[in-house]
PDB file of C-alpha atoms in Angstrom:
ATOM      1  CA  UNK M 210     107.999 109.850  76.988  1.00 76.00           C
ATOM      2  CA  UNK M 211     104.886 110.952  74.668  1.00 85.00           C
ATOM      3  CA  UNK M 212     104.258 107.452  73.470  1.00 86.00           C
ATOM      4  CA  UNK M 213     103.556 106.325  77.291  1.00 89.00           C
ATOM      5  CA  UNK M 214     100.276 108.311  77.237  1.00 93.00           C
ATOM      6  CA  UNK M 215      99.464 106.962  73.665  1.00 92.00           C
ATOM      7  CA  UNK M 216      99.325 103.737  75.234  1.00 93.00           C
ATOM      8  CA  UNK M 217      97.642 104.826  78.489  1.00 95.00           C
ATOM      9  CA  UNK M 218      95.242 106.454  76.279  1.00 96.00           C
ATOM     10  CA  UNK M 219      94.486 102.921  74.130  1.00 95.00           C
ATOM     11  CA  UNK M 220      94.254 101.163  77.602  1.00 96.00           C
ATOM     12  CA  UNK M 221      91.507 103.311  78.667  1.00 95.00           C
ATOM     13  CA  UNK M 222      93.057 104.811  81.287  1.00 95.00           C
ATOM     14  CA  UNK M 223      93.725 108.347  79.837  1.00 96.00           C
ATOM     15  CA  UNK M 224      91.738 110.853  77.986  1.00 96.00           C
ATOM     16  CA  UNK M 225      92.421 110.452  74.661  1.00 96.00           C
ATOM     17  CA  UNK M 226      92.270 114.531  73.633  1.00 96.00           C
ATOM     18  CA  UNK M 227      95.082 114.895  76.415  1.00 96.00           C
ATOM     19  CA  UNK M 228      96.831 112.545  74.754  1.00 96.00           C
ATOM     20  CA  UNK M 229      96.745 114.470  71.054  1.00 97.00           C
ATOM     21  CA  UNK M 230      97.735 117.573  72.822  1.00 96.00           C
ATOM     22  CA  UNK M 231     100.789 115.891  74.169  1.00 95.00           C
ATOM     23  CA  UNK M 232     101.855 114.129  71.155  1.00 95.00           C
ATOM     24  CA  UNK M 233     101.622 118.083  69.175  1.00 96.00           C
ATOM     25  CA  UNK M 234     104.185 119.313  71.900  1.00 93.00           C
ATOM     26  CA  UNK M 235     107.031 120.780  70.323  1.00 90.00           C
ATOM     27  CA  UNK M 236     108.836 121.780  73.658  1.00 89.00           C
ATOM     28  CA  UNK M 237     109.225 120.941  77.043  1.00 85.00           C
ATOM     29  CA  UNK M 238     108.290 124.655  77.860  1.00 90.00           C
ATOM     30  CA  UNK M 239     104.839 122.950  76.555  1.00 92.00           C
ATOM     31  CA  UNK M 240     104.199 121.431  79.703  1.00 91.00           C
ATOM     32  CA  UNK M 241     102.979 123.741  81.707  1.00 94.00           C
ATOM     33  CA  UNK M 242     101.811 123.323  85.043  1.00 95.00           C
ATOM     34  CA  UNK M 243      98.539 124.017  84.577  1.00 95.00           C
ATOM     35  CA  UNK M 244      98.643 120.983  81.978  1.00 95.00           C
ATOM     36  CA  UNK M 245     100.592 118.984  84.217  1.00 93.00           C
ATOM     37  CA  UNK M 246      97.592 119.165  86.749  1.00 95.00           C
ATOM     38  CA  UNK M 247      95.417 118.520  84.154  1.00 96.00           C
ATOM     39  CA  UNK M 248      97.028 115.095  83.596  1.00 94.00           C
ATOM     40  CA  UNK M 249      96.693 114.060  87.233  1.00 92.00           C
ATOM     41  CA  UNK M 250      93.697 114.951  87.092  1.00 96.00           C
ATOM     42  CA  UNK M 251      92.551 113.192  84.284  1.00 97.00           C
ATOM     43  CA  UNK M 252      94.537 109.727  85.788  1.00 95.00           C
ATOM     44  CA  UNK M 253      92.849 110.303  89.197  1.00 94.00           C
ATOM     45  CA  UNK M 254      88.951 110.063  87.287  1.00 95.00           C
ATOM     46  CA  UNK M 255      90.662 107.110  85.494  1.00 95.00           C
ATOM     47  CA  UNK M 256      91.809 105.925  88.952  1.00 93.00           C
ATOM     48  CA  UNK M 257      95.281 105.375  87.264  1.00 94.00           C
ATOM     49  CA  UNK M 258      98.728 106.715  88.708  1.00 93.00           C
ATOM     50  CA  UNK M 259     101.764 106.821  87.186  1.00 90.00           C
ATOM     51  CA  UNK M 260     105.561 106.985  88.432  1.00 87.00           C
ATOM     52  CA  UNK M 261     108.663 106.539  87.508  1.00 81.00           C
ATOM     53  CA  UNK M 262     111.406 103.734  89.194  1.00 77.00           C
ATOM     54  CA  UNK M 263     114.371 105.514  87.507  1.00 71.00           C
ATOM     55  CA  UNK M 264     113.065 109.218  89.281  1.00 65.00           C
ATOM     56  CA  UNK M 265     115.215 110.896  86.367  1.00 65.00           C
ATOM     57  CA  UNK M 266     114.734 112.024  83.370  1.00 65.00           C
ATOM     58  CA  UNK M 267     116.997 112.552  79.909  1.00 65.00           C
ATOM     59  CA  UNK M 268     116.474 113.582  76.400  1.00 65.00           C
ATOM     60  CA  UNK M 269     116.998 110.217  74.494  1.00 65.00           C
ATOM     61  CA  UNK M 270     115.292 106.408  75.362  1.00 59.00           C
ATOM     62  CA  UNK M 271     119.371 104.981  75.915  1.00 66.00           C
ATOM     63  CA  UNK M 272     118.680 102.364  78.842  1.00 73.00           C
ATOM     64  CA  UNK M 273     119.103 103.715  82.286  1.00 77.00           C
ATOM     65  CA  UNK M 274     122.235 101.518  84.431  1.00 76.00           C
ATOM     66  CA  UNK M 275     120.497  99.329  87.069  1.00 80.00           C
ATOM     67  CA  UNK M 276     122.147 101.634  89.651  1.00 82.00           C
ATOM     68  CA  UNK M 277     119.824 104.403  89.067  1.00 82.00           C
ATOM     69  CA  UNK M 278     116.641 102.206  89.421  1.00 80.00           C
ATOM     70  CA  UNK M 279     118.401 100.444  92.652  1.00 85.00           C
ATOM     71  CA  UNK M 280     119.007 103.562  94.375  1.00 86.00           C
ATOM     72  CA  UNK M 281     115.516 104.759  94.216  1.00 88.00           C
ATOM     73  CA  UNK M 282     113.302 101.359  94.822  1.00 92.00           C
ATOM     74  CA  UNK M 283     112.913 101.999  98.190  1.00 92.00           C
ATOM     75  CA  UNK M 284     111.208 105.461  97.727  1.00 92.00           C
ATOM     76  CA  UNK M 285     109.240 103.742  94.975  1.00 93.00           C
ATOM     77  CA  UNK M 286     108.340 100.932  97.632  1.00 95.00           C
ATOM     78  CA  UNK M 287     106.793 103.394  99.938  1.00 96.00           C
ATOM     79  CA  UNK M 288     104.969 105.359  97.220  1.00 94.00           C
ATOM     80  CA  UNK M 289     103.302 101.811  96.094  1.00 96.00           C
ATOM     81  CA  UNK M 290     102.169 101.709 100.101  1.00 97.00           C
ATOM     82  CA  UNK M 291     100.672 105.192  99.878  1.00 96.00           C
ATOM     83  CA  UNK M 292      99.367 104.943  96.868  1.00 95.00           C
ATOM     84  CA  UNK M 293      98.200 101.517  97.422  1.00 97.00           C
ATOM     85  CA  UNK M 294      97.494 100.349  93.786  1.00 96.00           C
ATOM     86  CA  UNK M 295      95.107  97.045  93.085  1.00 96.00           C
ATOM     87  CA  UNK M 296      97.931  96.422  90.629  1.00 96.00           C
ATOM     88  CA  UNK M 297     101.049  97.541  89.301  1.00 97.00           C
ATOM     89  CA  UNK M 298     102.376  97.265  85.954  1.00 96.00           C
ATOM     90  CA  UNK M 299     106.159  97.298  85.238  1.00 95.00           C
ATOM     91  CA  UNK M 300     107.461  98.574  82.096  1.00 93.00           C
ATOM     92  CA  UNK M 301     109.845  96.776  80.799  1.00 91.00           C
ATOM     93  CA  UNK M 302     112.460  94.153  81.920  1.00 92.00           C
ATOM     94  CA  UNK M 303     115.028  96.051  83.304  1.00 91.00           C
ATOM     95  CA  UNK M 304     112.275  97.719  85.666  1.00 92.00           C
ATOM     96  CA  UNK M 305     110.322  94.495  86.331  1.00 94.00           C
ATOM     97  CA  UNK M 306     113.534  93.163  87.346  1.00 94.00           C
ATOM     98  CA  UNK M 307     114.644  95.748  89.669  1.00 92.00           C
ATOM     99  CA  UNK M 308     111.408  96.149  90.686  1.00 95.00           C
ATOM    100  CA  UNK M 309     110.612  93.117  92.166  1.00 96.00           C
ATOM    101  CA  UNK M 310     114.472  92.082  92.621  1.00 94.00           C
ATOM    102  CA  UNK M 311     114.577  89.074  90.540  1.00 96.00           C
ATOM    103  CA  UNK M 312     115.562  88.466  86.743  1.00 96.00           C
ATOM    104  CA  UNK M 313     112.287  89.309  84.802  1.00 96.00           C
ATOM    105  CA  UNK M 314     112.329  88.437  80.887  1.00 96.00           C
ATOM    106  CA  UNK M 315     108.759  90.108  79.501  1.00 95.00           C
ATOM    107  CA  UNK M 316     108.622  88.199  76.494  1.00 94.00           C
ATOM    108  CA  UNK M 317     108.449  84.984  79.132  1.00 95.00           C
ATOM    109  CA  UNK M 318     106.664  85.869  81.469  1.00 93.00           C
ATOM    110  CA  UNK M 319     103.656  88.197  79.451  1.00 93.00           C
ATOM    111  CA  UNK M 320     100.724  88.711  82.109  1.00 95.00           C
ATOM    112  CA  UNK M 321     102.143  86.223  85.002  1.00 96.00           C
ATOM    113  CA  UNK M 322     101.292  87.779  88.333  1.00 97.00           C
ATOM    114  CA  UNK M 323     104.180  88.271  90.730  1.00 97.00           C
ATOM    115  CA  UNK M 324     103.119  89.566  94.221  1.00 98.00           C
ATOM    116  CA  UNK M 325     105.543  92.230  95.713  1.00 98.00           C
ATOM    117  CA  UNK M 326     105.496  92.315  99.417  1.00 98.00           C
ATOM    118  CA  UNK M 327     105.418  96.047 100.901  1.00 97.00           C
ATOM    119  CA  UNK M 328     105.115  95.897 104.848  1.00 95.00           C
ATOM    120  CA  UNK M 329     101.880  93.266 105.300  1.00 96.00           C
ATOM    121  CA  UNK M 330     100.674  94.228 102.150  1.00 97.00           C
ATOM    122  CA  UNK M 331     101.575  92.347  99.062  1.00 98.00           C
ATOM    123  CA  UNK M 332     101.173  94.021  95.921  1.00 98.00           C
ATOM    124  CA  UNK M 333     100.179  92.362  92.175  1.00 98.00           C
ATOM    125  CA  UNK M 334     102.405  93.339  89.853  1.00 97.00           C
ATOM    126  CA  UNK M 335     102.390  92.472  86.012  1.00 97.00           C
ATOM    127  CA  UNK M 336     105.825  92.925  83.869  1.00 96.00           C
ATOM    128  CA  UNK M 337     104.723  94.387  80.332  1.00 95.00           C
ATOM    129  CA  UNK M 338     107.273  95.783  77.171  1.00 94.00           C
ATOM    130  CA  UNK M 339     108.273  99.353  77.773  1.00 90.00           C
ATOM    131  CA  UNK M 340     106.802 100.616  74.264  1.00 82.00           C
ATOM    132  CA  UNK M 341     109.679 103.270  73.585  1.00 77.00           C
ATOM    133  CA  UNK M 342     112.930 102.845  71.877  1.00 71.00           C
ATOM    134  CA  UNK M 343     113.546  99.149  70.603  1.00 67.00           C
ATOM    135  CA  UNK M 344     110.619  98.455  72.429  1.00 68.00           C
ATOM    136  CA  UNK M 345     108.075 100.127  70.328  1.00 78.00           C
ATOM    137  CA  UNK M 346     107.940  97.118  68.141  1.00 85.00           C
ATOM    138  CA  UNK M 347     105.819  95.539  70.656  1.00 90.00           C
ATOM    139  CA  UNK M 348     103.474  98.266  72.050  1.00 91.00           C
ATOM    140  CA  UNK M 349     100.515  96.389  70.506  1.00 93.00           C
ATOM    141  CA  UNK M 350     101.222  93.125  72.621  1.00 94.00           C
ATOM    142  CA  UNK M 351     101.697  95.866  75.646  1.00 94.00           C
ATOM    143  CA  UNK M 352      98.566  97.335  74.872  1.00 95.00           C
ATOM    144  CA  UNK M 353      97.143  93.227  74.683  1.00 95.00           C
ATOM    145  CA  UNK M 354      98.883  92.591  77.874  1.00 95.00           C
ATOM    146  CA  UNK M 355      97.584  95.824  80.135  1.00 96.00           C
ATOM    147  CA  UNK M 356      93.931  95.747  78.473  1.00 96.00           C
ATOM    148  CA  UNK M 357      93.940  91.435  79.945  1.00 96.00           C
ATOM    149  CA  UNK M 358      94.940  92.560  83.013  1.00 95.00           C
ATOM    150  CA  UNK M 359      92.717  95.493  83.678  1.00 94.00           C
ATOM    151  CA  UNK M 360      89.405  93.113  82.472  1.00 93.00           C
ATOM    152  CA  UNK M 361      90.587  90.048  84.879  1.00 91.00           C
ATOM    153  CA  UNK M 362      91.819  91.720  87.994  1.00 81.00           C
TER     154      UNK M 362
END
């Protein structure tokens, strides 16, 4: 969703220029892939990386059913290994919760560490509002939350 790079971009951890050239897209014809690798490009000098839990995509922000984000942890599990992050951050309670496989409230739990345990490796991950749909009323305490947590990690 376009407002996910606005708020990578006030985090610091994507060009912000990118970021206006995504939010004038018109069409998904738009992104081409020459842009796409632009974008990866522009997380890897950030020494960011972003995924998805729900590995799907649709054209509204309706909520996914936990099913979808169940059925693809485990390939999320392993990319977390590969990619080996110093931390993760969760958008969202649905994918905190499914994520980490307990009941995960954001508004509760804002910038508690939980550590997720990938093979002998355990991983810090921070739960955070997903800032799209009802959640856009609280990008600025996402952008609060992910800006603490990049300073004091």
């Amino acid at each position: 969703h376009k407002r996910m790079w606005s708020l990578f971009a006030s985090v610091g951890v994507f060009d912000k220029k990118l970021n206006n050239k995504i939010q004038s897209f018109k069409t998904p014809e738009d992104w081409t892939p020459v842009f796409v690798k632009e974008i990866y490009e522009d997380l890897a000098r950030h020494k960011a990386y972003a995924t998805g839990l729900g590995r799907c995509t649709q054209p509204d922000a309706r909520a996914l059913p936990d099913i979808v984000f169940r059925e693809s942890r485990e390939v999320t599990l392993k990319e977390i290994a590969l990619v080996n992050p110093e931390i993760v951050i969760a958008f969202g309670n649905q994918v905190a919760s499914n994520l980490l496989g307990i009941p995960i409230k954001v508004s509760e739990n804002r910038r508690k560490k939980y550590l997720l345990p990938i093979g002998r490796k355990k991983f810090p991950v921070y739960a955070t509002y997903y800032p799209v749909g009802m959640g856009l009323r609280n990008i600025g305490k996402a952008i609060e939350d992910i800006k603490h947590v990049l300073k004091n990690c």
